[in-house]
PDB file of C-alpha atoms in Angstrom:
ATOM      1  CA  SER A1348     270.260-143.058  32.098  1.00  0.00           C
ATOM      2  CA  GLN A1349     269.293-142.730  35.729  1.00  0.00           C
ATOM      3  CA  GLN A1350     271.426-140.492  37.900  1.00  0.00           C
ATOM      4  CA  GLY A1351     269.597-139.998  41.169  1.00  0.00           C
ATOM      5  CA  GLU A1352     268.751-143.125  43.116  1.00  0.00           C
ATOM      6  CA  GLU A1353     266.417-142.727  46.059  1.00  0.00           C
ATOM      7  CA  ASP A1354     266.568-144.855  49.150  1.00  0.00           C
ATOM      8  CA  PRO A1355     264.427-146.418  50.486  1.00  0.00           C
ATOM      9  CA  GLN A1356     262.066-147.334  47.648  1.00  0.00           C
ATOM     10  CA  ALA A1357     259.150-147.327  50.090  1.00  0.00           C
ATOM     11  CA  LEU A1358     258.670-146.027  53.614  1.00  0.00           C
ATOM     12  CA  SER A1359     255.777-146.310  56.054  1.00  0.00           C
ATOM     13  CA  ILE A1360     255.755-144.295  59.270  1.00  0.00           C
ATOM     14  CA  GLN A1361     253.281-143.207  61.899  1.00  0.00           C
ATOM     15  CA  GLU A1362     251.749-139.775  61.669  1.00  0.00           C
ATOM     16  CA  GLY A1363     253.809-137.305  63.654  1.00  0.00           C
ATOM     17  CA  GLU A1364     257.102-139.102  63.092  1.00  0.00           C
ATOM     18  CA  ASN A1365     259.899-137.763  60.917  1.00  0.00           C
ATOM     19  CA  ALA A1366     260.553-139.199  57.460  1.00  0.00           C
ATOM     20  CA  THR A1367     263.997-139.274  55.886  1.00  0.00           C
ATOM     21  CA  MET A1368     264.681-140.086  52.247  1.00  0.00           C
ATOM     22  CA  ASN A1369     268.076-140.261  50.608  1.00  0.00           C
ATOM     23  CA  CYS A1370     269.307-139.660  47.093  1.00  0.00           C
ATOM     24  CA  SER A1371     272.641-140.668  45.626  1.00  0.00           C
ATOM     25  CA  TYR A1372     274.029-139.612  42.273  1.00  0.00           C
ATOM     26  CA  LYS A1373     277.060-140.316  40.148  1.00  0.00           C
ATOM     27  CA  THR A1374     278.311-137.248  38.314  1.00  0.00           C
ATOM     28  CA  SER A1375     278.906-133.580  39.129  1.00  0.00           C
ATOM     29  CA  ILE A1376     275.799-131.448  39.453  1.00  0.00           C
ATOM     30  CA  ASN A1377     274.813-127.809  39.239  1.00  0.00           C
ATOM     31  CA  ASN A1378     271.824-128.228  41.525  1.00  0.00           C
ATOM     32  CA  LEU A1379     269.587-130.905  43.002  1.00  0.00           C
ATOM     33  CA  GLN A1380     265.835-130.648  43.313  1.00  0.00           C
ATOM     34  CA  TRP A1381     263.190-132.557  45.276  1.00  0.00           C
ATOM     35  CA  TYR A1382     259.661-133.056  43.991  1.00  0.00           C
ATOM     36  CA  ARG A1383     256.490-134.626  45.388  1.00  0.00           C
ATOM     37  CA  GLN A1384     253.939-136.536  43.328  1.00  0.00           C
ATOM     38  CA  ASN A1385     250.509-137.446  44.604  1.00  0.00           C
ATOM     39  CA  SER A1386     248.918-140.478  42.997  1.00  0.00           C
ATOM     40  CA  GLY A1387     247.794-139.785  39.435  1.00  0.00           C
ATOM     41  CA  ARG A1388     248.971-136.183  39.507  1.00  0.00           C
ATOM     42  CA  GLY A1389     251.895-134.162  38.236  1.00  0.00           C
ATOM     43  CA  LEU A1390     255.024-133.387  40.203  1.00  0.00           C
ATOM     44  CA  VAL A1391     255.220-130.468  42.574  1.00  0.00           C
ATOM     45  CA  HIS A1392     258.537-128.747  43.214  1.00  0.00           C
ATOM     46  CA  LEU A1393     259.509-128.764  46.886  1.00  0.00           C
ATOM     47  CA  ILE A1394     263.006-127.398  47.230  1.00  0.00           C
ATOM     48  CA  LEU A1395     266.172-126.730  45.212  1.00  0.00           C
ATOM     49  CA  ILE A1396     269.680-126.843  46.605  1.00  0.00           C
ATOM     50  CA  ARG A1397     272.687-125.634  44.649  1.00  0.00           C
ATOM     51  CA  SER A1398     276.014-127.454  44.541  1.00  0.00           C
ATOM     52  CA  ASN A1399     277.659-124.820  46.757  1.00  0.00           C
ATOM     53  CA  GLU A1400     274.991-125.120  49.459  1.00  0.00           C
ATOM     54  CA  ARG A1401     274.954-127.708  52.237  1.00  0.00           C
ATOM     55  CA  GLU A1402     271.527-127.325  53.794  1.00  0.00           C
ATOM     56  CA  LYS A1403     268.189-125.651  53.067  1.00  0.00           C
ATOM     57  CA  HIS A1404     264.937-125.432  54.964  1.00  0.00           C
ATOM     58  CA  SER A1405     261.380-124.834  53.840  1.00  0.00           C
ATOM     59  CA  GLY A1406     258.671-125.194  56.460  1.00  0.00           C
ATOM     60  CA  ARG A1407     258.772-128.806  57.691  1.00  0.00           C
ATOM     61  CA  LEU A1408     261.293-129.765  54.990  1.00  0.00           C
ATOM     62  CA  ARG A1409     265.025-129.924  55.445  1.00  0.00           C
ATOM     63  CA  VAL A1410     267.365-130.842  52.608  1.00  0.00           C
ATOM     64  CA  THR A1411     271.060-131.541  52.916  1.00  0.00           C
ATOM     65  CA  LEU A1412     273.626-131.959  50.175  1.00  0.00           C
ATOM     66  CA  ASP A1413     277.038-133.615  50.480  1.00  0.00           C
ATOM     67  CA  THR A1414     278.844-133.209  47.165  1.00  0.00           C
ATOM     68  CA  SER A1415     281.862-135.178  48.394  1.00  0.00           C
ATOM     69  CA  LYS A1416     279.619-138.219  48.917  1.00  0.00           C
ATOM     70  CA  LYS A1417     277.358-137.306  45.989  1.00  0.00           C
ATOM     71  CA  SER A1418     274.288-137.637  48.156  1.00  0.00           C
ATOM     72  CA  SER A1419     271.328-135.643  49.415  1.00  0.00           C
ATOM     73  CA  SER A1420     268.663-136.239  52.009  1.00  0.00           C
ATOM     74  CA  LEU A1421     265.138-134.930  52.450  1.00  0.00           C
ATOM     75  CA  LEU A1422     263.734-134.789  55.970  1.00  0.00           C
ATOM     76  CA  ILE A1423     260.040-134.203  56.572  1.00  0.00           C
ATOM     77  CA  THR A1424     259.375-133.419  60.224  1.00  0.00           C
ATOM     78  CA  ALA A1425     256.138-134.074  62.105  1.00  0.00           C
ATOM     79  CA  SER A1426     254.610-136.003  59.209  1.00  0.00           C
ATOM     80  CA  ARG A1427     250.934-135.668  58.315  1.00  0.00           C
ATOM     81  CA  ALA A1428     248.546-137.858  56.345  1.00  0.00           C
ATOM     82  CA  ALA A1429     248.731-135.334  53.495  1.00  0.00           C
ATOM     83  CA  ASP A1430     252.453-136.077  53.138  1.00  0.00           C
ATOM     84  CA  THR A1431     251.583-139.493  51.687  1.00  0.00           C
ATOM     85  CA  ALA A1432     253.051-139.334  48.166  1.00  0.00           C
ATOM     86  CA  SER A1433     256.060-140.300  46.077  1.00  0.00           C
ATOM     87  CA  TYR A1434     259.154-138.158  46.430  1.00  0.00           C
ATOM     88  CA  PHE A1435     261.707-137.741  43.649  1.00  0.00           C
ATOM     89  CA  CYS A1436     265.133-136.231  43.556  1.00  0.00           C
ATOM     90  CA  ALA A1437     266.323-134.709  40.307  1.00  0.00           C
ATOM     91  CA  THR A1438     269.855-133.682  39.456  1.00  0.00           C
ATOM     92  CA  VAL A1439     270.738-130.919  37.013  1.00  0.00           C
ATOM     93  CA  GLY A1440     274.155-131.401  35.478  1.00  0.00           C
ATOM     94  CA  ARG A1441     276.534-128.866  34.015  1.00  0.00           C
ATOM     95  CA  ASP A1442     275.078-129.779  30.603  1.00  0.00           C
ATOM     96  CA  ASP A1443     271.715-128.441  31.847  1.00  0.00           C
ATOM     97  CA  LYS A1444     270.106-131.860  31.649  1.00  0.00           C
ATOM     98  CA  ILE A1445     267.796-132.898  34.456  1.00  0.00           C
ATOM     99  CA  ILE A1446     267.618-136.536  35.489  1.00  0.00           C
ATOM    100  CA  PHE A1447     265.009-137.933  37.877  1.00  0.00           C
ATOM    101  CA  GLY A1448     265.392-140.861  40.210  1.00  0.00           C
ATOM    102  CA  LYS A1449     262.777-143.599  40.604  1.00  0.00           C
ATOM    103  CA  GLY A1450     261.352-142.107  43.767  1.00  0.00           C
ATOM    104  CA  THR A1451     260.504-143.063  47.332  1.00  0.00           C
ATOM    105  CA  ARG A1452     256.890-143.966  48.087  1.00  0.00           C
ATOM    106  CA  LEU A1453     256.013-142.525  51.482  1.00  0.00           C
ATOM    107  CA  HIS A1454     252.949-143.731  53.357  1.00  0.00           C
ATOM    108  CA  ILE A1455     251.867-141.995  56.556  1.00  0.00           C
ATOM    109  CA  LEU A1456     249.898-144.273  58.850  1.00  0.00           C
ATOM    110  CA  PRO A1457     247.121-142.735  60.991  1.00  0.00           C
TER     111      PRO A1457
ATOM    112  CA  ASP B 624     245.905-118.732  38.337  1.00  0.00           C
ATOM    113  CA  GLY B 625     248.905-119.514  36.170  1.00  0.00           C
ATOM    114  CA  GLY B 626     249.726-123.077  35.411  1.00  0.00           C
ATOM    115  CA  ILE B 627     250.100-125.883  32.927  1.00  0.00           C
ATOM    116  CA  THR B 628     247.104-127.588  31.398  1.00  0.00           C
ATOM    117  CA  GLN B 629     247.351-131.007  29.834  1.00  0.00           C
ATOM    118  CA  SER B 630     244.542-132.588  27.870  1.00  0.00           C
ATOM    119  CA  PRO B 631     242.985-135.016  27.626  1.00  0.00           C
ATOM    120  CA  LYS B 632     243.408-136.659  31.027  1.00  0.00           C
ATOM    121  CA  TYR B 633     242.879-140.111  29.512  1.00  0.00           C
ATOM    122  CA  LEU B 634     243.549-141.148  25.918  1.00  0.00           C
ATOM    123  CA  PHE B 635     243.200-144.402  24.056  1.00  0.00           C
ATOM    124  CA  ARG B 636     245.120-145.272  20.926  1.00  0.00           C
ATOM    125  CA  LYS B 637     244.331-147.879  18.327  1.00  0.00           C
ATOM    126  CA  GLU B 638     247.050-149.811  16.570  1.00  0.00           C
ATOM    127  CA  GLY B 639     248.666-147.793  13.778  1.00  0.00           C
ATOM    128  CA  GLN B 640     247.168-144.541  14.963  1.00  0.00           C
ATOM    129  CA  ASN B 641     248.933-141.291  15.784  1.00  0.00           C
ATOM    130  CA  VAL B 642     247.632-139.359  18.779  1.00  0.00           C
ATOM    131  CA  THR B 643     248.456-135.868  19.996  1.00  0.00           C
ATOM    132  CA  LEU B 644     248.688-134.790  23.609  1.00  0.00           C
ATOM    133  CA  SER B 645     248.097-131.140  24.369  1.00  0.00           C
ATOM    134  CA  CYS B 646     250.152-128.990  26.742  1.00  0.00           C
ATOM    135  CA  GLU B 647     249.455-125.302  27.316  1.00  0.00           C
ATOM    136  CA  GLN B 648     251.088-122.961  29.845  1.00  0.00           C
ATOM    137  CA  ASN B 649     250.260-119.406  30.861  1.00  0.00           C
ATOM    138  CA  LEU B 650     253.310-118.919  33.061  1.00  0.00           C
ATOM    139  CA  ASN B 651     255.270-117.057  30.362  1.00  0.00           C
ATOM    140  CA  HIS B 652     257.973-119.705  30.612  1.00  0.00           C
ATOM    141  CA  ASP B 653     260.568-120.078  27.879  1.00  0.00           C
ATOM    142  CA  ALA B 654     261.385-123.771  28.350  1.00  0.00           C
ATOM    143  CA  MET B 655     258.984-126.695  28.047  1.00  0.00           C
ATOM    144  CA  TYR B 656     259.493-130.432  28.464  1.00  0.00           C
ATOM    145  CA  TRP B 657     257.765-133.755  27.861  1.00  0.00           C
ATOM    146  CA  TYR B 658     258.361-136.745  30.103  1.00  0.00           C
ATOM    147  CA  ARG B 659     257.187-140.319  30.124  1.00  0.00           C
ATOM    148  CA  GLN B 660     256.549-142.108  33.424  1.00  0.00           C
ATOM    149  CA  ASP B 661     256.090-145.869  33.664  1.00  0.00           C
ATOM    150  CA  PRO B 662     254.755-147.565  36.832  1.00  0.00           C
ATOM    151  CA  GLY B 663     257.236-147.435  39.691  1.00  0.00           C
ATOM    152  CA  GLN B 664     259.730-145.531  37.571  1.00  0.00           C
ATOM    153  CA  GLY B 665     261.155-142.085  37.454  1.00  0.00           C
ATOM    154  CA  LEU B 666     260.590-139.645  34.642  1.00  0.00           C
ATOM    155  CA  ARG B 667     262.332-140.035  31.308  1.00  0.00           C
ATOM    156  CA  LEU B 668     262.789-137.045  29.041  1.00  0.00           C
ATOM    157  CA  ILE B 669     261.247-137.318  25.571  1.00  0.00           C
ATOM    158  CA  TYR B 670     261.726-133.829  24.100  1.00  0.00           C
ATOM    159  CA  TYR B 671     262.384-130.331  25.356  1.00  0.00           C
ATOM    160  CA  SER B 672     262.228-126.842  23.928  1.00  0.00           C
ATOM    161  CA  GLN B 673     264.061-123.782  25.174  1.00  0.00           C
ATOM    162  CA  ILE B 674     262.517-121.326  22.754  1.00  0.00           C
ATOM    163  CA  VAL B 675     259.806-121.038  20.122  1.00  0.00           C
ATOM    164  CA  ASN B 676     260.516-122.944  16.890  1.00  0.00           C
ATOM    165  CA  ASP B 677     263.342-124.874  18.509  1.00  0.00           C
ATOM    166  CA  PHE B 678     263.307-128.248  20.267  1.00  0.00           C
ATOM    167  CA  GLN B 679     265.764-130.985  21.158  1.00  0.00           C
ATOM    168  CA  LYS B 680     265.521-134.743  21.552  1.00  0.00           C
ATOM    169  CA  GLY B 681     265.694-136.167  25.030  1.00  0.00           C
ATOM    170  CA  ASP B 682     266.667-139.684  26.036  1.00  0.00           C
ATOM    171  CA  ILE B 683     263.719-141.537  24.487  1.00  0.00           C
ATOM    172  CA  ALA B 684     262.581-139.460  21.474  1.00  0.00           C
ATOM    173  CA  GLU B 685     262.073-142.366  19.050  1.00  0.00           C
ATOM    174  CA  GLY B 686     258.419-142.732  18.054  1.00  0.00           C
ATOM    175  CA  TYR B 687     257.507-139.236  19.253  1.00  0.00           C
ATOM    176  CA  SER B 688     257.368-135.805  17.625  1.00  0.00           C
ATOM    177  CA  VAL B 689     256.768-132.279  18.920  1.00  0.00           C
ATOM    178  CA  SER B 690     256.275-128.732  17.691  1.00  0.00           C
ATOM    179  CA  ARG B 691     256.732-125.327  19.347  1.00  0.00           C
ATOM    180  CA  GLU B 692     254.962-122.789  17.189  1.00  0.00           C
ATOM    181  CA  LYS B 693     253.821-120.694  20.128  1.00  0.00           C
ATOM    182  CA  LYS B 694     255.481-119.964  23.452  1.00  0.00           C
ATOM    183  CA  GLU B 695     252.430-121.222  25.321  1.00  0.00           C
ATOM    184  CA  SER B 696     251.991-124.524  23.530  1.00  0.00           C
ATOM    185  CA  PHE B 697     254.109-127.674  23.195  1.00  0.00           C
ATOM    186  CA  PRO B 698     252.036-130.568  21.792  1.00  0.00           C
ATOM    187  CA  LEU B 699     253.404-134.122  21.737  1.00  0.00           C
ATOM    188  CA  THR B 700     252.462-136.609  19.018  1.00  0.00           C
ATOM    189  CA  VAL B 701     252.818-140.290  19.789  1.00  0.00           C
ATOM    190  CA  THR B 702     253.271-141.929  16.421  1.00  0.00           C
ATOM    191  CA  SER B 703     252.526-145.483  15.319  1.00  0.00           C
ATOM    192  CA  ALA B 704     256.289-146.054  15.389  1.00  0.00           C
ATOM    193  CA  GLN B 705     256.168-146.003  19.196  1.00  0.00           C
ATOM    194  CA  LYS B 706     255.497-149.674  19.903  1.00  0.00           C
ATOM    195  CA  ASN B 707     254.986-149.406  23.633  1.00  0.00           C
ATOM    196  CA  PRO B 708     253.159-146.111  24.185  1.00  0.00           C
ATOM    197  CA  THR B 709     251.159-147.078  27.278  1.00  0.00           C
ATOM    198  CA  ALA B 710     252.380-144.707  29.988  1.00  0.00           C
ATOM    199  CA  PHE B 711     251.677-141.554  31.966  1.00  0.00           C
ATOM    200  CA  TYR B 712     252.865-138.474  30.053  1.00  0.00           C
ATOM    201  CA  LEU B 713     253.847-135.324  31.897  1.00  0.00           C
ATOM    202  CA  CYS B 714     254.473-131.873  30.474  1.00  0.00           C
ATOM    203  CA  ALA B 715     256.564-129.348  32.377  1.00  0.00           C
ATOM    204  CA  SER B 716     257.905-125.840  31.977  1.00  0.00           C
ATOM    205  CA  SER B 717     260.564-123.635  33.526  1.00  0.00           C
ATOM    206  CA  LYS B 718     261.223-119.926  33.284  1.00  0.00           C
ATOM    207  CA  HIS B 719     264.751-120.321  31.981  1.00  0.00           C
ATOM    208  CA  LEU B 720     267.376-122.980  31.698  1.00  0.00           C
ATOM    209  CA  LEU B 721     267.544-125.435  34.584  1.00  0.00           C
ATOM    210  CA  LEU B 722     271.234-124.720  34.978  1.00  0.00           C
ATOM    211  CA  LYS B 723     270.304-121.360  36.423  1.00  0.00           C
ATOM    212  CA  GLY B 724     268.489-123.028  39.281  1.00  0.00           C
ATOM    213  CA  GLN B 725     264.989-122.957  37.908  1.00  0.00           C
ATOM    214  CA  PRO B 726     262.341-125.347  39.223  1.00  0.00           C
ATOM    215  CA  GLN B 727     260.022-127.116  36.837  1.00  0.00           C
ATOM    216  CA  HIS B 728     256.247-126.725  36.943  1.00  0.00           C
ATOM    217  CA  PHE B 729     254.221-129.751  35.909  1.00  0.00           C
ATOM    218  CA  GLY B 730     250.804-130.402  34.459  1.00  0.00           C
ATOM    219  CA  ASP B 731     248.602-133.193  35.824  1.00  0.00           C
ATOM    220  CA  GLY B 732     249.440-135.600  33.061  1.00  0.00           C
ATOM    221  CA  THR B 733     247.761-137.626  30.333  1.00  0.00           C
ATOM    222  CA  ARG B 734     247.383-141.367  30.747  1.00  0.00           C
ATOM    223  CA  LEU B 735     247.683-143.086  27.369  1.00  0.00           C
ATOM    224  CA  SER B 736     246.491-146.651  26.833  1.00  0.00           C
ATOM    225  CA  ILE B 737     246.313-148.992  23.865  1.00  0.00           C
ATOM    226  CA  LEU B 738     242.964-150.389  22.720  1.00  0.00           C
TER     227      LEU B 738
END
């Protein structure tokens, strides 16, 4: 069963612009994680935010979490060509199960 | 460098054949996972193991089997009972339980196709 649902499914922006991806989920979580996947490769962990946190930063990444709306967003600032990838949110429930969304495909245009 | 190694990168299966996908980690992680990814889809959990000699079914375990005889190794067998095995298979590991806020580390996957 899918828990996290990313929005939009695909996003194309010009290099240098900011990219925002959203994730909505249905049930209570312990933490929420964002991953990046380059084509044909495995996933790379980007950032983890716990249910009692509202915002976290890591370099050009900013993640917010709103547990009342059951949603999270990932902001990538000053995008680069190397940011072209699929981005997945994954929720970890109180039963320790992790569930991945279907991802947002981000394409950075030169 | 520590990491997760999956082999082979590409694998072809004939009808009625069992095939085994290898996953080895040198991160000293306790937990290991197998996922299946279909085009345009998220990851679906097949099996996971939190400790040696113990493993649990995930959401889509039918037609698959695993073993965890060593901490470093978690091979996945795709049996002939799995009627639609064509997919990208990803192995992952984490230091401890995910509930404790552990990220997962992934291998680069094995792409399985049917001949």
